[in-house]
Coordinates of C-alpha atoms in Angstrom, one line a residue:
Chain A
M47 CA 53.5 7.6 139.0
T48 CA 54.4 4.6 141.0
V49 CA 50.9 4.3 142.3
S50 CA 49.2 4.2 139.0
N51 CA 51.8 1.9 137.7
T52 CA 50.5 -1.0 139.6
A53 CA 47.2 -0.2 141.1
W54 CA 45.0 -1.2 138.1
K55 CA 46.4 -4.6 137.9
S56 CA 45.9 -5.5 141.5
A57 CA 42.4 -4.1 141.2
A58 CA 42.7 -2.8 144.7
P59 CA 43.2 0.9 144.2
P60 CA 44.0 2.5 147.6
P61 CA 44.4 6.0 146.3
A62 CA 41.5 6.0 144.0
P63 CA 38.9 8.2 145.5
L64 CA 35.3 7.1 145.9
S65 CA 36.0 3.5 145.2
T66 CA 35.5 2.7 148.9
K67 CA 33.1 0.0 149.9
S68 CA 33.0 1.1 153.5
P69 CA 31.9 4.7 153.5
K70 CA 32.1 4.7 157.3
S71 CA 35.8 4.8 157.2
R72 CA 35.7 8.2 155.6
T73 CA 34.0 11.3 156.6
R74 CA 32.8 12.5 153.4
K75 CA 29.4 12.8 151.8
P76 CA 27.6 9.5 152.2
V77 CA 28.2 7.4 149.1
R78 CA 25.2 5.5 147.9
A79 CA 25.9 1.8 148.5
H80 CA 25.6 0.7 144.9
G81 CA 24.0 3.2 142.7
W82 CA 22.7 1.1 139.8
R83 CA 22.2 4.3 137.9
N84 CA 25.9 4.8 138.0
V85 CA 26.4 2.0 135.4
V86 CA 25.7 4.6 132.7
W87 CA 29.3 5.6 133.1
V88 CA 30.7 2.3 132.0
L89 CA 27.8 1.0 129.9
P90 CA 29.0 2.2 126.5
A91 CA 32.5 0.7 127.0
V92 CA 31.2 -2.6 128.4
L93 CA 28.6 -3.0 125.7
L94 CA 31.0 -2.3 122.9
L95 CA 33.6 -4.7 124.2
G96 CA 31.1 -7.4 125.2
L97 CA 29.4 -7.4 121.8
F98 CA 32.4 -6.9 119.5
A99 CA 35.3 -8.4 121.4
Y100 CA 34.2 -10.9 124.0
L101 CA 31.2 -12.4 122.2
P102 CA 33.2 -13.0 119.0
L103 CA 35.9 -14.6 121.1
V104 CA 33.4 -17.2 122.4
Q105 CA 31.7 -17.6 119.0
N106 CA 35.1 -18.3 117.5
L107 CA 35.6 -21.2 119.8
G108 CA 32.2 -22.6 118.7
F109 CA 33.0 -22.1 115.1
S110 CA 36.3 -24.0 115.4
F111 CA 34.3 -27.2 115.9
L112 CA 32.3 -26.7 112.7
K113 CA 32.8 -27.4 109.0
W114 CA 31.4 -24.3 107.5
D115 CA 30.8 -23.5 103.9
I116 CA 30.2 -19.8 103.6
Y117 CA 28.5 -20.0 100.2
S118 CA 25.9 -22.6 101.0
G119 CA 25.8 -21.4 104.6
R120 CA 25.9 -25.1 105.7
Q121 CA 27.4 -25.7 109.1
T122 CA 28.2 -29.2 110.3
F123 CA 29.6 -30.2 113.6
V124 CA 32.8 -32.0 113.1
G125 CA 34.2 -32.1 116.7
A126 CA 37.9 -31.7 117.0
D127 CA 38.5 -32.4 113.3
N128 CA 39.8 -28.9 112.5
Y129 CA 42.3 -29.1 115.4
V130 CA 43.5 -32.5 114.3
R131 CA 43.9 -31.2 110.8
M132 CA 45.7 -28.1 112.1
F133 CA 48.3 -30.2 114.0
N134 CA 48.9 -32.2 110.9
D135 CA 49.2 -29.2 108.7
P136 CA 52.8 -28.4 107.7
I137 CA 51.8 -24.9 106.7
F138 CA 50.5 -24.2 110.2
W139 CA 53.8 -25.3 111.7
K140 CA 55.7 -23.3 109.1
S141 CA 53.6 -20.2 110.1
L142 CA 54.3 -20.8 113.8
L143 CA 58.0 -21.1 113.0
N144 CA 57.9 -17.9 111.1
N145 CA 56.1 -16.1 113.9
T146 CA 58.8 -17.5 116.3
L147 CA 61.5 -16.2 114.0
Y148 CA 59.8 -12.9 114.0
A149 CA 59.8 -12.8 117.8
V150 CA 63.4 -13.8 118.2
I151 CA 64.8 -11.4 115.7
S152 CA 62.5 -8.6 117.0
I153 CA 63.8 -9.1 120.5
A154 CA 67.4 -8.8 119.3
F155 CA 66.8 -5.6 117.3
Q156 CA 63.8 -3.9 119.0
V157 CA 64.6 -4.7 122.6
F158 CA 68.4 -5.1 122.9
G159 CA 69.4 -3.1 119.9
A160 CA 67.0 -0.3 120.8
M161 CA 68.2 -0.3 124.4
I162 CA 71.9 0.2 123.3
L163 CA 70.9 2.8 120.8
A164 CA 68.9 4.7 123.4
A165 CA 71.9 4.6 125.8
M166 CA 74.0 6.0 123.0
I167 CA 71.6 8.8 122.3
E168 CA 71.1 9.7 125.9
G169 CA 74.9 9.7 126.4
L170 CA 75.2 12.6 123.9
R171 CA 75.8 15.9 125.4
S172 CA 73.7 18.0 123.0
Q173 CA 70.0 18.1 123.9
R174 CA 69.3 19.1 120.4
W175 CA 71.0 16.1 118.8
R176 CA 69.2 13.8 121.2
G177 CA 65.8 15.2 120.2
I178 CA 66.5 15.1 116.5
L179 CA 67.9 11.5 116.5
R180 CA 65.0 10.2 118.6
A181 CA 62.5 11.8 116.2
V182 CA 64.3 10.7 113.0
Y183 CA 64.4 7.1 114.2
F184 CA 60.7 7.2 115.1
V185 CA 59.5 8.5 111.7
P186 CA 59.2 5.0 110.1
S187 CA 56.9 4.0 113.0
A188 CA 54.5 6.8 112.1
I189 CA 53.9 5.7 108.6
S190 CA 51.5 2.8 108.1
L191 CA 52.7 -0.8 107.7
T192 CA 51.0 -0.8 104.4
V193 CA 53.0 2.1 103.1
A194 CA 56.2 0.6 104.7
G195 CA 55.4 -2.8 103.2
L196 CA 54.8 -1.4 99.7
L197 CA 57.9 0.7 100.0
F198 CA 60.1 -2.3 100.9
Y199 CA 58.4 -4.3 98.2
F200 CA 59.9 -1.8 95.8
I201 CA 63.2 -1.7 97.6
Y202 CA 63.6 -5.4 97.3
E203 CA 62.4 -5.4 93.7
P204 CA 65.3 -6.8 91.6
E205 CA 65.2 -4.2 88.8
M206 CA 64.4 -0.9 90.3
G207 CA 65.0 -1.6 93.9
I208 CA 67.7 0.1 95.8
L209 CA 68.9 -2.9 97.8
N210 CA 70.3 -4.7 94.8
A211 CA 71.6 -1.5 93.4
A212 CA 73.4 -0.7 96.7
L213 CA 74.9 -4.2 96.8
D214 CA 76.1 -3.7 93.2
F215 CA 77.6 -0.3 94.1
L216 CA 79.4 -1.9 97.1
G217 CA 80.9 -4.6 94.9
L218 CA 78.7 -7.2 96.5
G219 CA 76.9 -7.9 93.2
N220 CA 77.0 -11.7 93.9
F221 CA 74.4 -11.2 96.6
T222 CA 71.8 -9.5 94.5
Q223 CA 68.6 -11.5 94.2
A224 CA 64.8 -11.4 94.2
W225 CA 64.5 -11.0 97.9
L226 CA 60.8 -11.5 98.2
G227 CA 60.5 -14.0 95.4
Q228 CA 62.6 -16.8 96.9
E229 CA 61.5 -19.2 99.6
N230 CA 64.6 -19.0 101.6
T231 CA 64.8 -15.2 101.8
A232 CA 61.2 -13.9 101.7
I233 CA 60.4 -14.1 105.4
F234 CA 63.8 -12.6 106.4
A235 CA 63.2 -9.7 104.0
I236 CA 59.9 -9.1 105.6
I237 CA 61.3 -9.3 109.1
A238 CA 64.0 -6.9 108.2
M239 CA 61.4 -4.4 107.1
S240 CA 59.6 -4.8 110.4
Q241 CA 62.8 -4.0 112.3
W242 CA 63.2 -0.8 110.2
Q243 CA 59.7 0.1 111.0
G244 CA 59.6 -0.7 114.7
F245 CA 62.9 0.0 116.3
G246 CA 62.5 3.7 116.6
Y247 CA 59.4 3.3 118.7
C248 CA 61.3 1.0 121.1
T249 CA 64.3 3.4 121.2
L250 CA 62.0 6.2 122.1
L251 CA 60.5 4.2 125.0
F252 CA 64.0 3.2 126.3
S253 CA 65.1 6.8 126.0
V254 CA 62.2 7.9 128.2
A255 CA 63.0 5.1 130.7
L256 CA 66.7 6.2 130.8
Q257 CA 65.6 9.8 131.4
R258 CA 63.7 8.8 134.4
I259 CA 66.9 7.6 136.1
P260 CA 68.0 10.3 138.5
S261 CA 71.1 12.1 137.3
E262 CA 72.6 11.9 140.8
L263 CA 73.3 8.2 140.2
Y264 CA 75.4 9.1 137.2
E265 CA 77.1 11.9 138.9
A266 CA 78.1 9.7 141.8
A267 CA 79.4 7.2 139.4
S268 CA 81.5 9.7 137.5
I269 CA 83.0 10.9 140.8
D270 CA 84.0 7.3 141.5
G271 CA 85.7 7.3 138.1
V272 CA 83.4 4.8 136.5
G273 CA 83.7 4.5 132.7
P274 CA 80.9 4.6 130.2
F275 CA 80.6 0.9 129.7
Q276 CA 80.5 0.1 133.4
R277 CA 78.0 2.9 133.8
F278 CA 75.8 1.3 131.2
F279 CA 76.0 -2.2 132.7
S280 CA 75.8 -1.2 136.4
I281 CA 73.3 1.7 136.4
S282 CA 71.3 2.0 133.1
L283 CA 70.7 -1.7 132.4
P284 CA 69.4 -2.7 135.8
L285 CA 67.3 0.4 136.2
V286 CA 65.5 -0.1 132.9
R287 CA 65.1 -3.8 133.6
E288 CA 61.3 -3.6 134.0
M289 CA 61.0 -1.7 130.8
T290 CA 63.1 -4.4 129.1
G291 CA 60.8 -7.1 130.4
L292 CA 57.7 -5.3 129.4
M293 CA 59.1 -4.5 125.9
M294 CA 60.0 -8.1 125.4
I295 CA 56.5 -9.3 126.0
V296 CA 55.0 -6.5 123.9
T297 CA 57.4 -7.3 121.1
V298 CA 56.8 -11.0 121.3
S299 CA 53.0 -10.8 121.4
G300 CA 53.3 -8.3 118.5
A301 CA 55.3 -10.9 116.6
F302 CA 52.5 -13.5 117.0
Q303 CA 49.9 -11.0 115.6
V304 CA 51.9 -10.0 112.5
F305 CA 49.6 -9.7 109.5
N306 CA 49.8 -6.5 107.6
E307 CA 53.4 -6.5 106.3
V308 CA 53.3 -10.1 105.2
M309 CA 50.0 -9.6 103.4
V310 CA 51.2 -6.5 101.6
M311 CA 54.6 -7.9 100.6
T312 CA 54.1 -11.6 99.8
S313 CA 50.6 -12.7 100.9
G314 CA 52.5 -15.6 102.5
G315 CA 54.3 -16.7 99.4
P316 CA 56.3 -17.9 97.6
N317 CA 54.9 -21.4 98.2
N318 CA 53.7 -20.5 101.7
S319 CA 57.3 -19.9 102.8
S320 CA 56.5 -16.5 104.5
Q321 CA 53.2 -17.6 105.9
V322 CA 52.5 -16.4 109.5
L323 CA 49.5 -17.4 111.7
G324 CA 47.6 -14.3 110.8
T325 CA 47.9 -14.6 107.1
W326 CA 47.3 -18.4 107.2
L327 CA 44.1 -17.8 109.2
Y328 CA 43.0 -15.2 106.6
R329 CA 43.9 -17.4 103.7
S330 CA 42.1 -20.4 105.2
G331 CA 39.0 -18.5 105.9
F332 CA 38.6 -16.0 103.1
V333 CA 40.5 -17.5 100.2
R334 CA 40.0 -21.2 100.8
N335 CA 36.5 -20.8 102.2
D336 CA 37.3 -22.9 105.2
F337 CA 36.0 -20.8 108.1
G338 CA 35.9 -23.6 110.7
Y339 CA 39.6 -24.3 110.1
A340 CA 40.4 -20.6 110.2
A341 CA 38.6 -20.4 113.6
A342 CA 40.8 -23.2 114.9
V343 CA 43.9 -21.3 113.8
A344 CA 42.4 -18.2 115.5
T345 CA 42.1 -20.2 118.7
A346 CA 45.8 -21.1 118.5
V347 CA 46.6 -17.4 118.2
F348 CA 44.3 -16.7 121.1
I349 CA 46.0 -19.2 123.4
I350 CA 49.5 -18.0 122.5
T351 CA 48.6 -14.3 123.1
L352 CA 46.7 -15.2 126.3
V353 CA 49.7 -16.9 127.7
L354 CA 51.9 -14.0 126.8
A355 CA 49.5 -11.5 128.3
V356 CA 49.4 -13.4 131.6
I357 CA 53.2 -13.3 131.7
Q358 CA 53.0 -9.6 130.9
L359 CA 50.6 -9.0 133.8
R360 CA 52.9 -10.9 136.2
I361 CA 55.9 -8.8 135.1
S362 CA 54.1 -5.5 135.4
K363 CA 52.7 -6.4 138.8
K364 CA 56.2 -6.8 140.0
R365 CA 57.5 -3.7 138.4
R366 CA 57.4 -1.1 141.1
V367 CA 60.1 1.4 140.2
Q368 CA 62.2 2.4 143.2
W369 CA 62.7 6.1 142.5
Chain B
M136 CA 97.2 8.1 131.8
V137 CA 94.5 10.6 132.3
T138 CA 95.0 12.2 128.9
R139 CA 95.0 8.8 127.2
S140 CA 91.7 7.7 128.7
A141 CA 90.3 11.2 128.0
L142 CA 91.4 10.8 124.4
L143 CA 89.8 7.4 124.1
L144 CA 86.6 8.8 125.5
A145 CA 86.5 11.6 123.1
L146 CA 87.2 9.2 120.2
G147 CA 84.4 7.0 121.5
R148 CA 82.1 10.0 121.5
V149 CA 82.9 10.9 117.9
L150 CA 82.5 7.3 116.8
I151 CA 79.1 6.9 118.5
K152 CA 77.9 10.2 117.0
A153 CA 79.1 9.1 113.5
F154 CA 77.3 5.8 113.9
L155 CA 74.1 7.4 115.1
V156 CA 74.1 9.9 112.2
A157 CA 74.9 7.1 109.7
L158 CA 72.1 5.1 111.0
A159 CA 69.7 8.0 110.8
V160 CA 70.6 8.4 107.1
V161 CA 70.0 4.7 106.4
V162 CA 66.7 4.9 108.2
V163 CA 65.4 8.0 106.4
Y164 CA 66.8 7.2 103.0
P165 CA 63.9 4.8 102.0
L166 CA 61.4 7.6 102.8
V167 CA 63.4 10.1 100.7
W168 CA 63.6 7.6 97.9
M169 CA 59.8 7.2 98.1
L170 CA 59.2 10.9 97.9
L171 CA 61.6 11.3 95.0
N172 CA 60.2 8.3 93.1
G173 CA 56.8 10.0 93.3
V174 CA 58.0 12.8 91.0
K175 CA 59.9 10.7 88.5
S176 CA 58.8 9.1 85.3
N177 CA 58.6 5.4 84.9
A178 CA 61.6 5.2 82.7
E179 CA 63.7 7.2 85.2
L180 CA 62.7 4.9 88.0
F181 CA 64.4 2.0 86.3
S182 CA 67.4 3.7 84.8
N183 CA 69.2 4.6 88.0
P184 CA 67.4 4.1 91.3
F185 CA 69.6 6.6 93.1
A186 CA 69.4 9.4 90.6
L187 CA 67.5 12.6 91.3
P188 CA 64.4 13.2 89.1
V189 CA 65.3 15.0 85.9
A190 CA 62.0 16.8 85.5
W191 CA 59.9 16.9 88.6
K192 CA 56.6 15.4 87.6
W193 CA 54.3 16.8 90.3
D194 CA 51.3 15.7 88.2
N195 CA 51.9 12.1 89.4
Y196 CA 50.2 13.3 92.6
I197 CA 47.2 14.6 90.7
T198 CA 47.0 11.4 88.8
A199 CA 47.2 9.4 92.0
W200 CA 44.5 11.6 93.6
N201 CA 42.2 11.1 90.7
R202 CA 42.7 7.3 90.6
G203 CA 41.1 6.9 93.9
V204 CA 43.5 8.2 96.5
G205 CA 41.3 11.3 96.9
D206 CA 38.4 9.0 97.8
Y207 CA 40.5 6.8 100.1
L208 CA 41.8 9.9 101.9
T209 CA 38.3 11.2 102.5
T210 CA 37.2 7.9 103.9
S211 CA 40.3 7.7 106.1
V212 CA 39.8 11.2 107.4
L213 CA 36.1 10.4 108.1
V214 CA 36.7 7.1 109.9
T215 CA 39.7 8.5 111.8
V216 CA 37.9 11.6 113.1
A217 CA 34.7 9.7 114.0
S218 CA 36.3 6.8 115.7
T219 CA 38.9 8.9 117.5
I220 CA 36.2 11.1 119.0
A221 CA 34.0 8.1 119.9
T222 CA 36.9 6.2 121.4
V223 CA 38.3 9.0 123.5
F224 CA 34.9 10.1 124.7
I225 CA 33.7 6.6 125.7
S226 CA 37.0 5.9 127.3
A227 CA 37.1 9.1 129.3
W228 CA 33.5 8.5 130.4
A229 CA 34.4 5.0 131.5
A230 CA 37.6 6.1 133.2
Y231 CA 35.6 8.6 135.2
G232 CA 33.2 5.9 136.2
L233 CA 36.0 3.6 137.3
T234 CA 37.9 6.2 139.3
R235 CA 35.3 8.5 140.7
V236 CA 31.9 6.9 140.8
N237 CA 30.7 4.0 142.9
I238 CA 29.7 1.3 140.4
P239 CA 28.3 -2.1 141.2
F240 CA 30.8 -4.8 140.5
N241 CA 33.4 -2.2 139.7
R242 CA 36.2 -4.8 139.9
V243 CA 34.5 -7.1 137.4
V244 CA 33.9 -4.1 135.1
L245 CA 37.5 -3.0 135.4
V246 CA 38.8 -6.4 134.5
L247 CA 36.3 -6.7 131.6
I248 CA 37.4 -3.3 130.1
L249 CA 41.1 -3.6 130.6
G250 CA 41.2 -7.3 129.8
G251 CA 40.4 -6.2 126.2
L252 CA 44.0 -5.1 126.0
M253 CA 45.0 -8.6 125.3
L254 CA 42.5 -9.5 122.6
A255 CA 44.0 -9.8 119.2
P256 CA 41.7 -8.6 116.4
T257 CA 42.6 -11.6 114.3
V258 CA 41.0 -13.9 116.9
A259 CA 37.6 -12.3 116.6
L260 CA 37.8 -11.8 112.9
I261 CA 35.7 -14.8 111.6
P262 CA 32.8 -14.3 114.0
L263 CA 32.8 -10.5 113.4
V264 CA 32.4 -11.0 109.6
K265 CA 29.4 -13.2 110.2
M266 CA 28.0 -10.8 112.8
F267 CA 28.4 -7.7 110.5
Q268 CA 26.9 -9.6 107.6
S269 CA 23.8 -10.4 109.5
L270 CA 23.6 -6.9 110.9
G271 CA 23.7 -5.6 107.3
L272 CA 26.8 -3.5 108.2
Y273 CA 29.2 -5.4 105.9
N274 CA 30.9 -3.0 103.5
N275 CA 29.7 -0.1 105.5
L276 CA 31.8 2.5 107.3
W277 CA 29.8 1.9 110.5
A278 CA 31.5 -1.4 110.7
L279 CA 35.0 0.2 110.8
L280 CA 33.8 2.9 113.2
I281 CA 32.4 0.4 115.6
L282 CA 35.3 -2.0 115.4
Y283 CA 38.0 0.6 115.8
T284 CA 36.2 2.1 118.7
A285 CA 35.7 -1.3 120.4
F286 CA 39.2 -2.4 120.0
R287 CA 40.8 0.9 121.1
V288 CA 38.6 1.5 124.2
P289 CA 40.7 -0.7 126.5
F290 CA 44.0 0.9 125.8
T291 CA 42.6 4.4 125.8
T292 CA 40.6 3.8 129.0
F293 CA 43.8 2.4 130.6
L294 CA 45.7 5.6 129.8
I295 CA 43.0 8.0 130.9
R296 CA 42.2 6.1 134.0
A297 CA 45.8 6.1 135.2
Y298 CA 45.9 9.8 134.7
M299 CA 42.6 10.4 136.5
M300 CA 43.7 8.4 139.5
D301 CA 46.4 10.9 140.1
L302 CA 44.0 13.8 140.3
P303 CA 43.3 14.7 143.9
A304 CA 40.0 13.8 145.4
E305 CA 39.6 17.3 146.8
V306 CA 38.6 18.4 143.3
D307 CA 35.5 16.2 143.3
E308 CA 34.7 17.3 146.8
A309 CA 34.9 20.9 145.9
A310 CA 32.6 20.3 142.9
S311 CA 30.1 18.4 144.9
V312 CA 30.1 21.0 147.7
D313 CA 29.3 23.5 145.0
G314 CA 26.3 21.3 144.2
A315 CA 27.6 20.0 140.9
S316 CA 26.2 16.7 139.7
K317 CA 28.6 13.9 138.7
A318 CA 28.1 14.6 135.0
R319 CA 28.7 18.3 135.5
A320 CA 31.9 17.6 137.5
F321 CA 33.0 15.3 134.6
W322 CA 32.5 17.9 131.9
Q323 CA 33.5 21.0 133.7
V324 CA 36.1 20.0 136.2
I325 CA 37.7 16.6 135.5
L326 CA 37.8 16.6 131.7
P327 CA 39.6 20.0 131.4
M328 CA 42.1 18.8 133.9
C329 CA 42.8 15.7 131.8
K330 CA 43.7 17.7 128.7
P331 CA 47.3 16.4 128.4
I332 CA 46.4 12.8 128.4
L333 CA 43.4 13.5 126.2
V334 CA 45.7 15.1 123.6
S335 CA 48.1 12.1 123.6
T336 CA 45.3 9.5 123.4
V337 CA 43.8 11.5 120.5
L338 CA 47.2 11.4 118.7
L339 CA 47.7 7.7 119.4
N340 CA 44.2 6.9 118.1
I341 CA 44.6 8.9 115.0
L342 CA 47.9 7.1 114.3
F343 CA 46.2 3.7 114.8
T344 CA 43.1 4.4 112.7
W345 CA 44.9 6.0 109.9
N346 CA 47.2 3.0 109.5
E347 CA 44.8 0.1 110.3
Y348 CA 44.7 -2.5 107.6
L349 CA 43.1 -5.9 108.6
F350 CA 39.6 -4.7 109.5
A351 CA 39.6 -2.2 106.7
M352 CA 40.5 -4.9 104.2
V353 CA 38.0 -7.5 105.4
F354 CA 35.0 -5.2 106.1
T355 CA 35.1 -2.9 103.0
S356 CA 35.2 -3.8 99.4
G357 CA 33.7 -1.0 97.3
G358 CA 36.3 1.5 96.0
A359 CA 35.0 4.6 97.6
L360 CA 34.5 3.0 101.0
Q361 CA 38.1 1.9 101.3
T362 CA 40.6 3.6 103.6
L363 CA 44.1 4.6 102.4
P364 CA 46.0 1.5 103.5
V365 CA 43.6 -0.8 101.6
G366 CA 43.2 1.7 98.7
L367 CA 46.9 1.8 98.2
T368 CA 47.2 -2.0 97.7
N369 CA 44.4 -1.6 95.2
L370 CA 46.2 1.2 93.4
M371 CA 49.2 -1.1 93.3
S372 CA 47.3 -4.0 91.8
K373 CA 45.3 -2.0 89.3
H374 CA 48.0 0.5 88.2
G375 CA 51.0 -1.5 89.2
T376 CA 52.9 -0.7 86.1
D377 CA 52.7 3.1 86.7
Y378 CA 55.0 3.0 89.7
P379 CA 55.6 6.7 90.2
V380 CA 51.8 7.2 90.7
V381 CA 51.9 4.4 93.3
F382 CA 54.8 6.2 95.1
A383 CA 52.9 9.4 95.0
G384 CA 49.9 7.7 96.6
M385 CA 52.1 6.3 99.3
A386 CA 53.5 9.7 100.0
I387 CA 50.0 11.2 100.2
A388 CA 49.2 8.5 102.8
A389 CA 52.4 8.9 104.8
I390 CA 52.9 12.7 104.9
P391 CA 49.8 13.6 107.1
V392 CA 50.9 11.3 109.9
I393 CA 54.5 12.4 109.7
V394 CA 53.5 16.0 109.9
L395 CA 51.1 15.2 112.8
F396 CA 53.9 13.4 114.6
F397 CA 56.3 16.3 114.4
A398 CA 53.5 18.7 115.4
G399 CA 52.5 16.7 118.5
Q400 CA 55.9 15.1 119.2
R401 CA 55.9 16.1 122.8
Y402 CA 52.5 14.4 123.4
F403 CA 53.3 11.4 121.3
I404 CA 56.4 10.7 123.4
R405 CA 54.4 11.2 126.6
G406 CA 51.6 9.0 125.4
L407 CA 53.8 6.2 124.3
A408 CA 55.9 6.4 127.4
D409 CA 52.9 6.4 129.7
G410 CA 51.2 3.7 127.6
V411 CA 53.9 1.1 127.8
G412 CA 55.6 2.5 130.9
K413 CA 52.6 2.0 133.1

């Protein structure tokens, strides 16, 4: 387990058989130096990715320097115009801010909230209860974001939705409102739905990480008379630290790729208040017929996700678990 | 003193359990509400959102099915099955090449394939639209099949490769001593040994494809060609006043994956844990 954890990232896989470049060092059947025929193994994957992932990536950069009318097909080179426009576009900044909000709130709920929840679950004595709770929390993650988005669209609906009905029932009738219809609540309502959808997945992963901690550590702690809180802070927390780091990055990069739930619930409205980079890109390209500008926004998304991915690589390179 | 702290601990346990159960109820209630609304009448939906259905109108499901959900479901099943098979096969094939065959520039190839992990589909969206239009694959299920496969190969290869690296080299030696070719060793020796990871990658890919929205929305527009996530938003905008039917459609989309999750829970957990854990 520890081997495969790190080996692929360093691209120097000592335990991987047959990857040796010096066949002399091993006494096995002579390995052909570089069998060009062997590329058939990776050709399908490389072709698919090259054509449909990497090539578009490069093309996108090219497109971001064009003014491009999809109907007439006219493309004019406009230099950095799209980028200048982007930097002066309040909706672009609003989107970026919303993505950042998404990231911050998701870290609170889906990383730290999930971690505490997982510790609570794993602290239960009954194996059965642990299994049931993990599964129940995960169920929202299994349904599609579209279904979840539509469902919460109805939950937030002022007349038939259960959120306002529940507030009324609890005597908090003053707080009832059209959650998705107002500029100051729409994005928060969407983010809340995302937390409902995603926290079970993170809880599950933290549960697995906690299970990997050898029970001897806890046994030793209980002999020393360590209480549950101290046990959490001095054993569980440090030993899932790598998972925490990784989850943070996964959650943050997910927050900058949000699209689906915003599209389904508000399409970025009202008045662009819940716009995120993904939906703004979509709207610019496909609704406002401004493909060059959309490509520039896509480049911004790419740079953000690239930076986050590099950080993720660094973290995972360091994470070599000790047990 | 001992009894007091023991009492506190016991109390803590009860409180934690109560909290966890309460949270479970809050989490699941929206889904229960969705299922119940699918069998209500429109009037009931508005009268009291918490009430149970008076007469269970199961024909909402039939109406939803006939209003296109049946077509969307068929498309979703088709795309999901085809792209899952293609993705897992191509990934296992590549993982074998990367772990057990000597490939020229294998490090470059490795970085190229696994580097795809960090590419967001939105970034490639605009050029892909242009490319598929010129290929004549716009509004064609091939577009979805190709894109889902291309964007899932990195993660799937990553998982299968990690698993294959842990398989002992003696297995290959034994196979080659027996005179088996590389391809034969792949099919008859390595692939059967990879069954656990193959099952979990299949489940993860089904989950992804069934729920994907962005590509499905952009690359298909004709009714019958749309997958469930896109179809549902259509159902909503076309028959948005007949809410129970929309709820029934949502249930039809959600239930298969929930059932699948419970059936393959063990593998799901393993796949997820390995995926992010490694």
